[in-house]
Coordinates of C-alpha atoms in Angstrom, one line a residue:
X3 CA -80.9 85.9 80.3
X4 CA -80.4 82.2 81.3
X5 CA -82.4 80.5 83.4
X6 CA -79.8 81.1 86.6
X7 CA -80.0 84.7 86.2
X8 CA -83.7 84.7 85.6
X9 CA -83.8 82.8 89.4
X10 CA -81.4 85.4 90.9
X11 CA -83.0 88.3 88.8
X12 CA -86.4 87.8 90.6
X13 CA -84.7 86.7 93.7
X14 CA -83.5 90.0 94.1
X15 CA -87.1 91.7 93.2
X16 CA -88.6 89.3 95.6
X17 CA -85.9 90.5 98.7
X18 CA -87.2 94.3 97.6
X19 CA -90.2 93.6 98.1
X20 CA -89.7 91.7 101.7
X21 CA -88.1 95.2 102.5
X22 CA -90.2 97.2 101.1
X23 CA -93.4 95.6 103.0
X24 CA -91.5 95.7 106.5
X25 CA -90.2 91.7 106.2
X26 CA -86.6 93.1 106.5
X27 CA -84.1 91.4 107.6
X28 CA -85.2 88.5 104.9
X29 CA -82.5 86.7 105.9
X30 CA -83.2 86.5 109.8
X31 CA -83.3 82.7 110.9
X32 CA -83.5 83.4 114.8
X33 CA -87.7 84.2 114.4
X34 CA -89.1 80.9 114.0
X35 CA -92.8 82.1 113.0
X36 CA -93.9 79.2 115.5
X37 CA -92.3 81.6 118.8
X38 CA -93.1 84.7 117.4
X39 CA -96.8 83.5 117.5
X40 CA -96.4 81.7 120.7
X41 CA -95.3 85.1 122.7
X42 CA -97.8 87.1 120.9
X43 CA -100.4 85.0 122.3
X44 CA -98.7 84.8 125.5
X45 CA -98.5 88.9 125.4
X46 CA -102.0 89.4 124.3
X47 CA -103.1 87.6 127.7
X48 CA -100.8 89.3 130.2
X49 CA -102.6 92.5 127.9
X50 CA -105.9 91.1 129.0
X51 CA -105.5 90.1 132.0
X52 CA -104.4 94.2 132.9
X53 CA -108.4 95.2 131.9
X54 CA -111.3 94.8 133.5
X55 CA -114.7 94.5 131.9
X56 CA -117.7 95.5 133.6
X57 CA -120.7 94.6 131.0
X58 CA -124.0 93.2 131.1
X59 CA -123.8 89.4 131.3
X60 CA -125.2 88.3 127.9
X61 CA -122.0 90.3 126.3
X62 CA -118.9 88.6 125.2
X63 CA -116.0 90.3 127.4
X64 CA -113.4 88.3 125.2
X65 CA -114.7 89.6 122.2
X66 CA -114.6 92.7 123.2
X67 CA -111.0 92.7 124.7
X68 CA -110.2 91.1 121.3
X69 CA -111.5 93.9 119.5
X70 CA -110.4 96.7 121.7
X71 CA -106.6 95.4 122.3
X72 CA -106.5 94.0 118.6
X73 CA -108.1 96.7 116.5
X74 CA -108.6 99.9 118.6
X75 CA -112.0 100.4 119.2
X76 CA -115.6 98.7 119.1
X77 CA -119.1 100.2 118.5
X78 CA -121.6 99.4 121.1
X79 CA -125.5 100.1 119.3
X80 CA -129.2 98.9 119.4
X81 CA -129.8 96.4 117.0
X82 CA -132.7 93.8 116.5
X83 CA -131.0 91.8 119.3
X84 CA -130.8 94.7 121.3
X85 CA -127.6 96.7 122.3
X86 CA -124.5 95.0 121.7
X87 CA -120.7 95.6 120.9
X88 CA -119.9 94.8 117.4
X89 CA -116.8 95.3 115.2
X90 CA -117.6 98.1 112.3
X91 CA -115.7 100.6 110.2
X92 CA -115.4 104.1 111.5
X93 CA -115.5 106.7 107.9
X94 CA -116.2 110.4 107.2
X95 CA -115.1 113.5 108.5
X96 CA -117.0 115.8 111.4
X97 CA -115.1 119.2 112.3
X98 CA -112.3 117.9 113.8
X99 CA -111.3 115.8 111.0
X100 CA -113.0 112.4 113.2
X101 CA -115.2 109.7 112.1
X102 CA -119.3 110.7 111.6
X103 CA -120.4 107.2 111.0
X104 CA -119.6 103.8 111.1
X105 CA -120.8 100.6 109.2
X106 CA -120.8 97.5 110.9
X107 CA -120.7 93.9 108.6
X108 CA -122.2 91.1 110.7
X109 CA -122.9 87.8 109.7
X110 CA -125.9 87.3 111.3
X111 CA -127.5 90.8 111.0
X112 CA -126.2 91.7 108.0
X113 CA -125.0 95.5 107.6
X114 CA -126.1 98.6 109.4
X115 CA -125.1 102.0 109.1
X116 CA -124.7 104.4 112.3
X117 CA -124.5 107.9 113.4
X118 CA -121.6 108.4 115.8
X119 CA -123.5 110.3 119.0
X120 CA -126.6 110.0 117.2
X121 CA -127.4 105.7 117.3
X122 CA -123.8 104.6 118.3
X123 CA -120.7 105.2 120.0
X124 CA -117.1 103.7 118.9
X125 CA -115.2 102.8 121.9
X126 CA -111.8 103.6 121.5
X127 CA -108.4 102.6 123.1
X128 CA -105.8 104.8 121.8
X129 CA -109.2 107.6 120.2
X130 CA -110.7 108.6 117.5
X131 CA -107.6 110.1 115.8
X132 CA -105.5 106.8 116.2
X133 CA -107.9 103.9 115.5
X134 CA -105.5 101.3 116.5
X135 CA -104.4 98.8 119.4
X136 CA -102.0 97.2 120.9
X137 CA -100.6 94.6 118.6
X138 CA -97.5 97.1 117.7
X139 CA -96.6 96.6 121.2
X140 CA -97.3 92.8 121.5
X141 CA -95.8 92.0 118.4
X142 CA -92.3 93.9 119.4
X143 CA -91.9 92.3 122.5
X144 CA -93.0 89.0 120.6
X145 CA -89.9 89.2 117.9
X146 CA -87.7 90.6 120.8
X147 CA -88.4 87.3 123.2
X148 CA -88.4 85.2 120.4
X149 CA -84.8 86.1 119.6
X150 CA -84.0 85.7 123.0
X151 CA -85.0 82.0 122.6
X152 CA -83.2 82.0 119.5
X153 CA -80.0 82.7 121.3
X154 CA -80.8 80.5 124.0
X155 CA -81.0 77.6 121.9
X156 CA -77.6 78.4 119.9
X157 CA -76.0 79.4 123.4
X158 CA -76.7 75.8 125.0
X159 CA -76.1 73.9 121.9
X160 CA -72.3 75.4 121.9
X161 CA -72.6 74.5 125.6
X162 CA -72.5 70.4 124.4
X163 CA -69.4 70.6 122.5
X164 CA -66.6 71.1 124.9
X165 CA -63.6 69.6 123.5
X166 CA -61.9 68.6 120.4
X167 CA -59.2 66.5 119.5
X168 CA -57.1 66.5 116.6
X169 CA -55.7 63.4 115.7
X170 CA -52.7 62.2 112.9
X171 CA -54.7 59.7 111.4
X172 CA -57.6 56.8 111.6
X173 CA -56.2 54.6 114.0
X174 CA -55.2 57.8 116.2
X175 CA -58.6 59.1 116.5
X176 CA -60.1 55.6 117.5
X177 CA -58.3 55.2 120.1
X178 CA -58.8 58.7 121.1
X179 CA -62.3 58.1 120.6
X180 CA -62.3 54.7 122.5
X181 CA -60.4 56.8 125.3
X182 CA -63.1 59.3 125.0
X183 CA -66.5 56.6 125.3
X184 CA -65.2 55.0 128.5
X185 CA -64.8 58.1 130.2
X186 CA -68.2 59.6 129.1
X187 CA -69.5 55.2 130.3
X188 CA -68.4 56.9 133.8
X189 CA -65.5 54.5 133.9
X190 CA -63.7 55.5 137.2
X191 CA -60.0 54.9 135.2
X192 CA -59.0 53.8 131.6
X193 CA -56.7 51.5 130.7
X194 CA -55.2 51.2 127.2
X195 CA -51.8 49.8 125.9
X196 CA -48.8 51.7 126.5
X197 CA -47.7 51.0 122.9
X198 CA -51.1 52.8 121.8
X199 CA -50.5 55.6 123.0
X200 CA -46.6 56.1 121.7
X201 CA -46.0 58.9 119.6
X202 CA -49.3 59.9 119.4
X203 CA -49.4 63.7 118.6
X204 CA -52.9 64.8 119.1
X205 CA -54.1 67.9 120.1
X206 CA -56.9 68.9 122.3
X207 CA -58.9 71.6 121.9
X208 CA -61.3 73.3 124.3
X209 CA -64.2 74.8 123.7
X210 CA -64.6 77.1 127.4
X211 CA -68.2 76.1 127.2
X212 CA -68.3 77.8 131.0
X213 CA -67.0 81.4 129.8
X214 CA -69.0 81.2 126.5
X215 CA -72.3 79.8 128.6
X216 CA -74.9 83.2 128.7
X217 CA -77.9 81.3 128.6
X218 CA -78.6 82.7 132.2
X219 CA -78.8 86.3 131.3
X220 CA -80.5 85.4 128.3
X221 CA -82.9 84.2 130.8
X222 CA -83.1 87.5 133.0
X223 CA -83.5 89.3 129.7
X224 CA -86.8 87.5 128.7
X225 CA -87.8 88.5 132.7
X226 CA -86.8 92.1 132.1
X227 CA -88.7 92.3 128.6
X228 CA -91.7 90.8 130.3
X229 CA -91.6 93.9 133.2
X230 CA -91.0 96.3 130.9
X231 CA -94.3 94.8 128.9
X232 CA -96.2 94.8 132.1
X233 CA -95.2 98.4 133.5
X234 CA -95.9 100.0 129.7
X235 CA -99.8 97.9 130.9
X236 CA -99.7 99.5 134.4
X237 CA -98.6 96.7 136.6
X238 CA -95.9 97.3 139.2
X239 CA -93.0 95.4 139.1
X240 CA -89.7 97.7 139.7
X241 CA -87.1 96.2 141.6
X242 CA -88.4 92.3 141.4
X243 CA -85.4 91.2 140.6
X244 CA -83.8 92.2 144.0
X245 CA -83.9 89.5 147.1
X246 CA -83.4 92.2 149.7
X247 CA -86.0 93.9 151.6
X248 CA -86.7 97.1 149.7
X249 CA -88.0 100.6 151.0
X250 CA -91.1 101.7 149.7
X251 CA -89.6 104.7 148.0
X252 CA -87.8 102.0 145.9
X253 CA -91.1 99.5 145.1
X254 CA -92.6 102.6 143.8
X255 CA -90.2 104.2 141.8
X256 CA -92.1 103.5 138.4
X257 CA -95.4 104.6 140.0
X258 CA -95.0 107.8 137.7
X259 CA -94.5 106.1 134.5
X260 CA -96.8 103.4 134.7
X261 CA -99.3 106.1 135.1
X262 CA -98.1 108.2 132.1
X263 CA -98.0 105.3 129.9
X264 CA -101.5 104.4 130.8
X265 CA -103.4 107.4 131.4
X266 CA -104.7 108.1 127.5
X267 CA -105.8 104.6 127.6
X268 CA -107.9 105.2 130.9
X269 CA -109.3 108.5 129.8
X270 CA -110.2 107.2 126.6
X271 CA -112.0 104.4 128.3
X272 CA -113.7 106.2 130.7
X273 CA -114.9 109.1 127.7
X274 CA -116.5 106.8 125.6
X275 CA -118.0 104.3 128.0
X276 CA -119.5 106.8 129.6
X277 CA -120.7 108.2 126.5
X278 CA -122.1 105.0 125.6
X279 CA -123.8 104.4 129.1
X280 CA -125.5 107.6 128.9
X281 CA -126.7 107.0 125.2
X282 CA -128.1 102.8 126.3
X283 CA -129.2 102.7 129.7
X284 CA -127.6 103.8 132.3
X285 CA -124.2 103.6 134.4
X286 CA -124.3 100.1 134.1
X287 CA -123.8 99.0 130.1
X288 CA -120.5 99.0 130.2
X289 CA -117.4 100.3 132.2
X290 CA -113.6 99.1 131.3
X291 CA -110.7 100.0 133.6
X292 CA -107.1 99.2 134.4
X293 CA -107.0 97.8 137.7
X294 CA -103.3 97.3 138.6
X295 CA -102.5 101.2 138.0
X296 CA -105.1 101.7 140.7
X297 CA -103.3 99.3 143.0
X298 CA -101.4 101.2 146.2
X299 CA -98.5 99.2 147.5
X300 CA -98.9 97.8 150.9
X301 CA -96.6 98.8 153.7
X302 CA -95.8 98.2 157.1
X303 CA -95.4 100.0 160.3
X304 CA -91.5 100.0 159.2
X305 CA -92.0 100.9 155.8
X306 CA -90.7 97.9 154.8
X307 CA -92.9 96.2 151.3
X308 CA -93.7 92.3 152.8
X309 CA -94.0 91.2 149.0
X310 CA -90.4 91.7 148.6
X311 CA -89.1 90.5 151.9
X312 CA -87.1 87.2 151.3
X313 CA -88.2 84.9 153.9
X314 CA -84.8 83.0 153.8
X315 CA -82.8 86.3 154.9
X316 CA -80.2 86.3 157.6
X317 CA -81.3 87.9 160.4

C-alpha cells in the first residue's frame, strides 16, 4: 500500500477502536473536553452539596464524599493512626457472591489487608453488589449541558450575520459596503451620489436571525437538565419555572420520585454506617444522610407555597 492508504488504513482501525472503547461519535466537535470537565465539576458539587457528613472532626469529609460519589464506597478501619476512612479494593466471594476482604494501598501506611465485619466495614453508595458511584450520572448530564453550550455558541454566532448582499462586481460591493459602514457608524441618513447608485442590481439577502434565534430555550434547557439532576439527588424543584403562585399539591408533585430515586442510597448509607458505628465506637463515627429528601415544604394558612409566590403579581 502507499503511504495514503497506509494513513487512511489505520485511520479507520483507529475510529474502531474510538467505538469500540465508548469514544463514539469520533467525529463530534460540540464536546469541547474543556466544558465537559467544567460541568462535571460543577455536577459533582451540586452532588455534594445533597449529603451530609456527620464524622469525627480529624476526618476529611471531602475525601470521603470524593470517594463515596466517585468510586462507590470507602472502608472505615483501625489502623496505627487509629480508625479512619481509606480508599481499598473490595475482592473474594462470601455466600452471596459479596466481597470477604478488602486491601487498602496507602502511601503513608503502606498496605493492609481486612476482614469485612471482622476488622472493617466498606461503606457503600449504590452496595456491595454494585461497587460504583455517581460519575455515570454526572458525566451524562456533563456531555448533555455541554452540548447545550455548543449550540448556544453556533445559535448566537448565526445571530451576528443578518444580511447579505450580492453585488455585480468590485465597485458595486464598495459602495454597498460604504452604504453599509455609515449605517452600522449610527449615521442618522446616508448620502451617496445618484449616479452610484444607477443600475446597480444587487440583491439583499436576509438571514431572519429573530426566527432562527433559540438561544433562549437553549438556556431553559440547561435549567431543566440541572432540575432533573437535582430531583434524581432528592432536592425539590418541580414547577420552578412557573411565576404564579402554586398549590401545594403542585410543589410536591415529585415528592414520590425524588424519594424512589434516593431511597437505595439512604438505606445503603444508613446499613453500613451503622454497621461501622457499632464495630468503632459508638453512634457517633460516622453518619451520612440526604438532607433535602427530608425537607417538608412549607405552607401557609391558604395553602399557598411563599417560595413560589411572585412578589411582583397583580393583585
Amino acid at each position: 500500500m502507499s503511504r495514503k492508504e497506509d494513513k487512511a488504513f489505520f485511520d479507520k482501525i483507529k475510529e474502531s477502536m474510538k467505538e469500540a472503547y465508548g469514544e463514539k461519535p469520533v467525529d463530534y466537535h460540540g464536546l469541547d473536553s474543556w466544558r465537559v470537565y467544567h460541568y462535571q465539576r460543577q455536577y459533582l458539587r451540586l452532588a455534594k452539596g445533597c449529603f451530609k457528613v456527620d464524622c469525627r472532626p480529624e476526618w476529611d469529609t471531602d475525601y470521603i464524599l470524593d470517594e463515596l460519589l466517585i468510586r462507590g464506597y470507602f472502608v472505615l478501619t483501625d489502623t496505627e493512626l487509629g480508625v479512619i476512612p481509606l480508599r481499598g479494593e473490595p475482592y473474594g466471594n462470601n455466600v452471596w457472591r459479596r466481597p470477604s476482604d478488602v486491601i487498602c494501598a496507602n502511601h503513608i501506611i503502606g498496605n493492609i489487608e481486612r476482614k469485612i465485619g471482622v476488622d472493617c466495614e466498606v461503606i457503600y453508595l449504590n452496595g456491595s453488589g454494585d461497587r460504583t458511584g455517581v460519575m455515570d450520572i454526572i458525566n451524562l448530564f456533563a456531555m448533555r449541558t455541554a452540548l447545550c453550550d455548543s449550540a448556544w455558541d453556533v445559535n448566537m454566532a448565526n445571530s451576528k450575520t443578518t444580511h447579505v448582499f450580492g453585488a455585480s462586481d468590485k465597485k458595486e460591493a464598495a459602495s454597498l459596503r460604504a452604504m453599509v459602514d455609515a449605517i452600522q457608524q449610527g449615521n442618522p441618513a446616508v448620502f451617496m451620489k445618484s449616479s452610484t447608485l444607477q443600475g446597480v442590481t444587487s440583491e439583499m439577502y436576509s438571514g431572519k436571525a429573530k426566527e432562527n434565534f433559540v438561544a433562549d430555550l437553549i438556556t431553559a434547557e440547561k435549567r431543566a437538565l440541572k432540575a432533573e439532576f437535582l430531583t434524581l439527588f432528592g432536592v425539590n424543584n418541580a414547577n420552578t419555572d412557573k411565576r404564579e403562585r402554586l398549590l401545594n399539591a403542585e410543589v410536591q408533585s415529585n415528592n414520590e420520585e425524588l424519594m424512589a430515586d434516593t431511597e437505595w442510597w439512604c438505606y445503603n448509607l444508613d446499613k453500613y454506617c451503622t454497621r461501622a458505628n457499632n464495630m468503632f465506637g459508638g453512634d457517633d463515627s460516622i453518619s451520612i444522610s440526604m438532607p433535602y429528601r427530608e425537607i417538608s415544604v412549607t405552607i401557609t394558612d391558604e395553602g399557598v407555597d411563599n417560595r413560589q409566590e411572585d412578589k411582583h403579581d397583580d393583585k
